[in-house]
PDB file of C-alpha atoms in Angstrom:
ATOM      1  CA  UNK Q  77      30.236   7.775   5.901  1.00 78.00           C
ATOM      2  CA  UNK Q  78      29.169   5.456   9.262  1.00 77.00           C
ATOM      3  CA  UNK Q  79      26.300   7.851   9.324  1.00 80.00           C
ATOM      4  CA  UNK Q  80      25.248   7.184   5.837  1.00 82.00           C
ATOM      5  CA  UNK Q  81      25.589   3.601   6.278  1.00 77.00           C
ATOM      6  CA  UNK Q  82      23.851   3.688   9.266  1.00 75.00           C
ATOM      7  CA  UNK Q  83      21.007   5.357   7.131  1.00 72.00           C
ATOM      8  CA  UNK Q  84      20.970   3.850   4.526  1.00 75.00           C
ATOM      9  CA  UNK Q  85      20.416   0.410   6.555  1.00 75.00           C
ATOM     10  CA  UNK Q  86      18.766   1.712   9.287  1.00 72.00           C
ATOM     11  CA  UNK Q  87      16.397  -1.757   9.543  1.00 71.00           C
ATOM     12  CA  UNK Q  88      19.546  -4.040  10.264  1.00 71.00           C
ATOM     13  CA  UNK Q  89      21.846  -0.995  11.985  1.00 71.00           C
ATOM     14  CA  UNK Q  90      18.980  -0.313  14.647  1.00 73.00           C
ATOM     15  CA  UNK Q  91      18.029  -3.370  16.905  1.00 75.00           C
ATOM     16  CA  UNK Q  92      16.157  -3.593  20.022  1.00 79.00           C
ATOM     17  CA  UNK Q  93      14.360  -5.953  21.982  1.00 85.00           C
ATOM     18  CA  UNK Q  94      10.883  -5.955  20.956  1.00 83.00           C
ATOM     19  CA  UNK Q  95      10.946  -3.791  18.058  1.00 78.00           C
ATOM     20  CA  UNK Q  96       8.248  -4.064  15.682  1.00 76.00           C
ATOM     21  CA  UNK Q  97       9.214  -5.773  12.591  1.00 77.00           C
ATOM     22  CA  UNK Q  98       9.227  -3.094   9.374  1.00 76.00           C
ATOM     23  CA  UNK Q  99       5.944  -3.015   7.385  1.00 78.00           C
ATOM     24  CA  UNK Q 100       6.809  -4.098   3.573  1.00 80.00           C
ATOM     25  CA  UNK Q 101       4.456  -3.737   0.783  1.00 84.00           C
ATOM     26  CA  UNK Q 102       2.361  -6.820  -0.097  1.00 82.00           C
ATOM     27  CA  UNK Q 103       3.189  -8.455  -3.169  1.00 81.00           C
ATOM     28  CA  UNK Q 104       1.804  -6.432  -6.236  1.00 80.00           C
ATOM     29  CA  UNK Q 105       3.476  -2.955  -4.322  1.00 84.00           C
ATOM     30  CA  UNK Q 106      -0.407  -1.853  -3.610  1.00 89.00           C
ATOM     31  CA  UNK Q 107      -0.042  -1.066   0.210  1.00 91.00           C
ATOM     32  CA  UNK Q 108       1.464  -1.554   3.841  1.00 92.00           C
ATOM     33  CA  UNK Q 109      -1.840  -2.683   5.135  1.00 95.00           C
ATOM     34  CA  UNK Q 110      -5.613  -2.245   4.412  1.00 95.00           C
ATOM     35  CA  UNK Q 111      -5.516   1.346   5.738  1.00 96.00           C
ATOM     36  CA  UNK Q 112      -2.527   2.546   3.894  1.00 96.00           C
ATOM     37  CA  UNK Q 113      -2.478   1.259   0.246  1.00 95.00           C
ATOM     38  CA  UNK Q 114      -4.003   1.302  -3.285  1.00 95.00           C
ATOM     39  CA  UNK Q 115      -7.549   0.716  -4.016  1.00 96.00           C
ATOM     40  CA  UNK Q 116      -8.880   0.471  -7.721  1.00 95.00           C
ATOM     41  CA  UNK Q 117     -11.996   2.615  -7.846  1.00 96.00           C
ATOM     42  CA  UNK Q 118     -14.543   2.607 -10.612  1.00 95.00           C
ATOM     43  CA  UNK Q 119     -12.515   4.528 -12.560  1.00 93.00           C
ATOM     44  CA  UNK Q 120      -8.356   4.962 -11.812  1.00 92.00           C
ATOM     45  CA  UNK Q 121      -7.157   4.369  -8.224  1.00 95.00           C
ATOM     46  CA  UNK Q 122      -7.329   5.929  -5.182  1.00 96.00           C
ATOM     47  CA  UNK Q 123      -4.861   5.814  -2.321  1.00 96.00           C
ATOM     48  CA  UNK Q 124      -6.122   5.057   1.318  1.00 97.00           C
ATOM     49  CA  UNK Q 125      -4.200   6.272   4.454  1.00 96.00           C
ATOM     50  CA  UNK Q 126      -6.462   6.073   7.678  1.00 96.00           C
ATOM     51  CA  UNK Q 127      -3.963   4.220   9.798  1.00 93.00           C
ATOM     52  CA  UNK Q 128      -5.482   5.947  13.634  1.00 95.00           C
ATOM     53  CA  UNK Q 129      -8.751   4.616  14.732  1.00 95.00           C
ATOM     54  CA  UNK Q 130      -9.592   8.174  14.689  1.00 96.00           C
ATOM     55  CA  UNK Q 131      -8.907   8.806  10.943  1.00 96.00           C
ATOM     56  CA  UNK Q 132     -10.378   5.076  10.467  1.00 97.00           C
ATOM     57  CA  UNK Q 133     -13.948   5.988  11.947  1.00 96.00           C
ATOM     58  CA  UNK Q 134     -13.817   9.238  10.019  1.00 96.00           C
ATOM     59  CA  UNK Q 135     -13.546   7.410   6.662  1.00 97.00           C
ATOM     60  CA  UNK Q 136     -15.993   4.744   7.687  1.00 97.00           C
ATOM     61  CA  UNK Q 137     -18.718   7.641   8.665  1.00 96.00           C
ATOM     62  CA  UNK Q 138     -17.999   9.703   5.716  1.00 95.00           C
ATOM     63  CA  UNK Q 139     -17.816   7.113   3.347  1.00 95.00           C
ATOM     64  CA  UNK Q 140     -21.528   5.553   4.158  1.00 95.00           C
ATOM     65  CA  UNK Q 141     -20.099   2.716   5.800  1.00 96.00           C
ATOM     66  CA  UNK Q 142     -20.195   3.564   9.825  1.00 96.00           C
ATOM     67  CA  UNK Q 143     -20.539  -0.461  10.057  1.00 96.00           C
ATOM     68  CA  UNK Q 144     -16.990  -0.841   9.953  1.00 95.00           C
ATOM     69  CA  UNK Q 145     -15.863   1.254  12.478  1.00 95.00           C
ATOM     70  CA  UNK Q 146     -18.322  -0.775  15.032  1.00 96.00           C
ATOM     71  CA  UNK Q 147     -17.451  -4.217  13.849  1.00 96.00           C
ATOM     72  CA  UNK Q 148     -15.270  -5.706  16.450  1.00 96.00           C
ATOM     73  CA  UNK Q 149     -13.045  -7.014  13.756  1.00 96.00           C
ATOM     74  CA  UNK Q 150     -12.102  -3.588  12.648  1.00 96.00           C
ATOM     75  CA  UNK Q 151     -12.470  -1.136  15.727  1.00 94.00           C
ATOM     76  CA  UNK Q 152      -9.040  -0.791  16.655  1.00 95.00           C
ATOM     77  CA  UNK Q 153      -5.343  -0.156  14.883  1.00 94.00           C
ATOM     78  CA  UNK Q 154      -4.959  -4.086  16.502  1.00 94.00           C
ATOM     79  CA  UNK Q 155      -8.231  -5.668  15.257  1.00 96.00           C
ATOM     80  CA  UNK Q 156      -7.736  -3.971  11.686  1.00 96.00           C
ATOM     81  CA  UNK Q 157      -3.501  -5.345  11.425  1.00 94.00           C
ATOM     82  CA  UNK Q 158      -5.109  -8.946  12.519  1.00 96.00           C
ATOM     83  CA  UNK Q 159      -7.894  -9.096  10.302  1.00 97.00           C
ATOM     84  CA  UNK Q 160      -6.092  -7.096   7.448  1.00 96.00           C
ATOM     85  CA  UNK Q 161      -6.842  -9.384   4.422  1.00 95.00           C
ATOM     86  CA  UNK Q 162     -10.440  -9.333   5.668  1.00 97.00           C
ATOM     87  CA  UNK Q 163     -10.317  -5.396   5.214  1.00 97.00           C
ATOM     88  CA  UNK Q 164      -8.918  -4.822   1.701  1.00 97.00           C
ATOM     89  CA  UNK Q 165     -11.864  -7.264   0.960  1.00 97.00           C
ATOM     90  CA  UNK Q 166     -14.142  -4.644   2.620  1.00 97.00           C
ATOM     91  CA  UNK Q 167     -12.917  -1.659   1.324  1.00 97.00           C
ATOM     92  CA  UNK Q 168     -12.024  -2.963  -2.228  1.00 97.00           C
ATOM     93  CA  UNK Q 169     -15.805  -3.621  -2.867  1.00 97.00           C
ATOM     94  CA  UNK Q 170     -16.406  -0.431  -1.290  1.00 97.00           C
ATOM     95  CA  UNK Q 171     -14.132   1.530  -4.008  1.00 97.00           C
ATOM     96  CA  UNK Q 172     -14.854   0.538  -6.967  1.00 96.00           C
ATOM     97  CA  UNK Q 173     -18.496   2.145  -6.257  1.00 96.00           C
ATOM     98  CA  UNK Q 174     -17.267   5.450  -7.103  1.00 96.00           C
ATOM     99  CA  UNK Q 175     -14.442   6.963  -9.055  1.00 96.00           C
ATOM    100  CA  UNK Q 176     -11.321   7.809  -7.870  1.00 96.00           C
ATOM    101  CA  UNK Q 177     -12.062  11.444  -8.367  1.00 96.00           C
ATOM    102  CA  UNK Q 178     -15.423  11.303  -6.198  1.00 96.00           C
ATOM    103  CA  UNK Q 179     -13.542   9.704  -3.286  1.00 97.00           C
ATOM    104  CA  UNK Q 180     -10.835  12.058  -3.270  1.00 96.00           C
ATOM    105  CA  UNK Q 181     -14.410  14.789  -3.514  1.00 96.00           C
ATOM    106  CA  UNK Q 182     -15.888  13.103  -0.223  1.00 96.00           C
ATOM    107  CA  UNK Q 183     -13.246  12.418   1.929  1.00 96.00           C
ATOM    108  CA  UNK Q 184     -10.028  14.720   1.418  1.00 95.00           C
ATOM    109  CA  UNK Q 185     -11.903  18.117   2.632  1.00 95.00           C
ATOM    110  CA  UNK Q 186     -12.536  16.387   5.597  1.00 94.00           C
ATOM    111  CA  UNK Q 187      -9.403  15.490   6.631  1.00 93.00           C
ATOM    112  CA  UNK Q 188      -9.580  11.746   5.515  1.00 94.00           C
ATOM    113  CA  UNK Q 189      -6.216  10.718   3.469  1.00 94.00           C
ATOM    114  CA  UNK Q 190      -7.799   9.469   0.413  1.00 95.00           C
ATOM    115  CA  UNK Q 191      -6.245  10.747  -3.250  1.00 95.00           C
ATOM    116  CA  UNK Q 192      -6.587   9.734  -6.622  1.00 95.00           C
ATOM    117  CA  UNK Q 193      -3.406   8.141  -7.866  1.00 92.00           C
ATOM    118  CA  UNK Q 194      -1.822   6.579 -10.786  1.00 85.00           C
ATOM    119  CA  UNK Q 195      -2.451   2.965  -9.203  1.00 73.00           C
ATOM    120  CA  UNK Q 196       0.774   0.456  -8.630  1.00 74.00           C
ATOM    121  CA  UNK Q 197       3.655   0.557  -9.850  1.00 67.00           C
ATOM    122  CA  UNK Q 198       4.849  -2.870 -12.302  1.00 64.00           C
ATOM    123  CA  UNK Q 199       6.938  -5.120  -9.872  1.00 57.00           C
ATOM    124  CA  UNK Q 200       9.018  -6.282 -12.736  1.00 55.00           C
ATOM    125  CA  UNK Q 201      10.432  -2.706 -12.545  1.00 54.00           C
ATOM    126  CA  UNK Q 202      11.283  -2.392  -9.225  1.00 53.00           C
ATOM    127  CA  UNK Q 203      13.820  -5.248  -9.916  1.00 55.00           C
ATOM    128  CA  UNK Q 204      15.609  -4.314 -13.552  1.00 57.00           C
ATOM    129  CA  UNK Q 205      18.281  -2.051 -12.799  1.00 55.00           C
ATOM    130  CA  UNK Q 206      17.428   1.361 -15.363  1.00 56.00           C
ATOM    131  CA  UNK Q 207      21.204   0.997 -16.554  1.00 56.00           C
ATOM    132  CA  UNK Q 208      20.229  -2.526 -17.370  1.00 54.00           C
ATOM    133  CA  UNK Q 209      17.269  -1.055 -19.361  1.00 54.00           C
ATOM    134  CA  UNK Q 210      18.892   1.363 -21.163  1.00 56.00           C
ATOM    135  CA  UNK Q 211      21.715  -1.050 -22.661  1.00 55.00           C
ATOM    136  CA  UNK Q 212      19.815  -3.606 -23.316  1.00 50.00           C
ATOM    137  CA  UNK Q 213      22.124  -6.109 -21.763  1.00 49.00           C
ATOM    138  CA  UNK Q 214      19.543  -7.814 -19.273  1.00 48.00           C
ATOM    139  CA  UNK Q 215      16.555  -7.931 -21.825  1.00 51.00           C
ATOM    140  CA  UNK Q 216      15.730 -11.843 -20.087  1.00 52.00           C
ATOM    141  CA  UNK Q 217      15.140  -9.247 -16.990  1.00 50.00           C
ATOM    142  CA  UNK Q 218      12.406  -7.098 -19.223  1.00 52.00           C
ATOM    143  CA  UNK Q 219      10.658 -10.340 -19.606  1.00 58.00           C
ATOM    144  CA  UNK Q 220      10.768 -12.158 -16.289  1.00 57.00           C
ATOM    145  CA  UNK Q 221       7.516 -11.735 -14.110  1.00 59.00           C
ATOM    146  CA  UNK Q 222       6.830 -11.586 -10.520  1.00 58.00           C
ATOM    147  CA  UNK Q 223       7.401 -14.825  -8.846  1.00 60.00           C
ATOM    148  CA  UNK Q 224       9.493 -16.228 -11.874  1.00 60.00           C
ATOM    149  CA  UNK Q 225      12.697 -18.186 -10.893  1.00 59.00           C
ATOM    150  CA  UNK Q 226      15.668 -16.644 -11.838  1.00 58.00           C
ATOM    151  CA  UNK Q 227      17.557 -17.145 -15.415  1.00 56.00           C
ATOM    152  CA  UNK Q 228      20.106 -19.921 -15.152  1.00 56.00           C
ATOM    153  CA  UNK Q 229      23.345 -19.160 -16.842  1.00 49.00           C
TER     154      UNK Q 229
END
């Protein structure tokens, strides 16, 4: 049982002095950072995971955009977690170029972790309970949207 706890809340049970704080998703559940997350492509979504500089150059090479490897902003696992919004700008305008199937076409052969995928998942149900859903008792919950206080009462 203490080693199911322990799992179970292995961010608190595990502390250190300077341990790197746990990535969480951003806020619509698309990604960890620009180089592992969710990109809508011209058609459906595609999921992006390049997080070495070596997997990162690959993608930029192979995906006609060698630029972004070289730019100082984005040439190292450091420059690319400090610039991050600056990168999903990037390689969101990159995307939606192509379809989600070509991308996968281009880059997975090669080694490059890019997919199609069935894009994010809805927020609001990461936070309804599925019991909740299936009696019906928390139907305020159904209707609540991300960022929305919480029901009063």
């Amino acid at each position: 049982m203490l080693g199911a706890n322990a799992y179970a809340n292995a961010l608190d049970f595990i502390q250190y002095e300077g341990r790197s704080p746990f990535p969480w998703p951003d806020e619509d559940l698309h990604g960890l950072s620009a180089c592992y997350r969710l990109y809508p492509a011209a058609d459906g979504w595609v999921f992006l995971a390049v997080p070495s500089d070596a997997e990162f150059r690959e993608f930029a090479v192979r995906s006609g955009h060698p630029e972004l490897a070289e730019n100082p902003s984005f040439s190292s696992r450091e420059a690319r977690a400090a610039n991050d919004a600056k990168l999903v700008e990037e390689l969101s305008a990159i995307f939606v170029g192509r379809s989600a199937d070509d991308w996968e076409r281009l880059l997975a052969p090669h080694g490059i972790g890019c997919v199609r995928a069935d894009g994010p998942a809805d927020p609001v149900e990461h936070h309804v309970h599925p019991l909740a859903r299936l009696v019906h008792r928390d139907d305020h919950l159904l209707q609540q949207q991300p960022g929305d206080p919480p029901p009063v009462g």
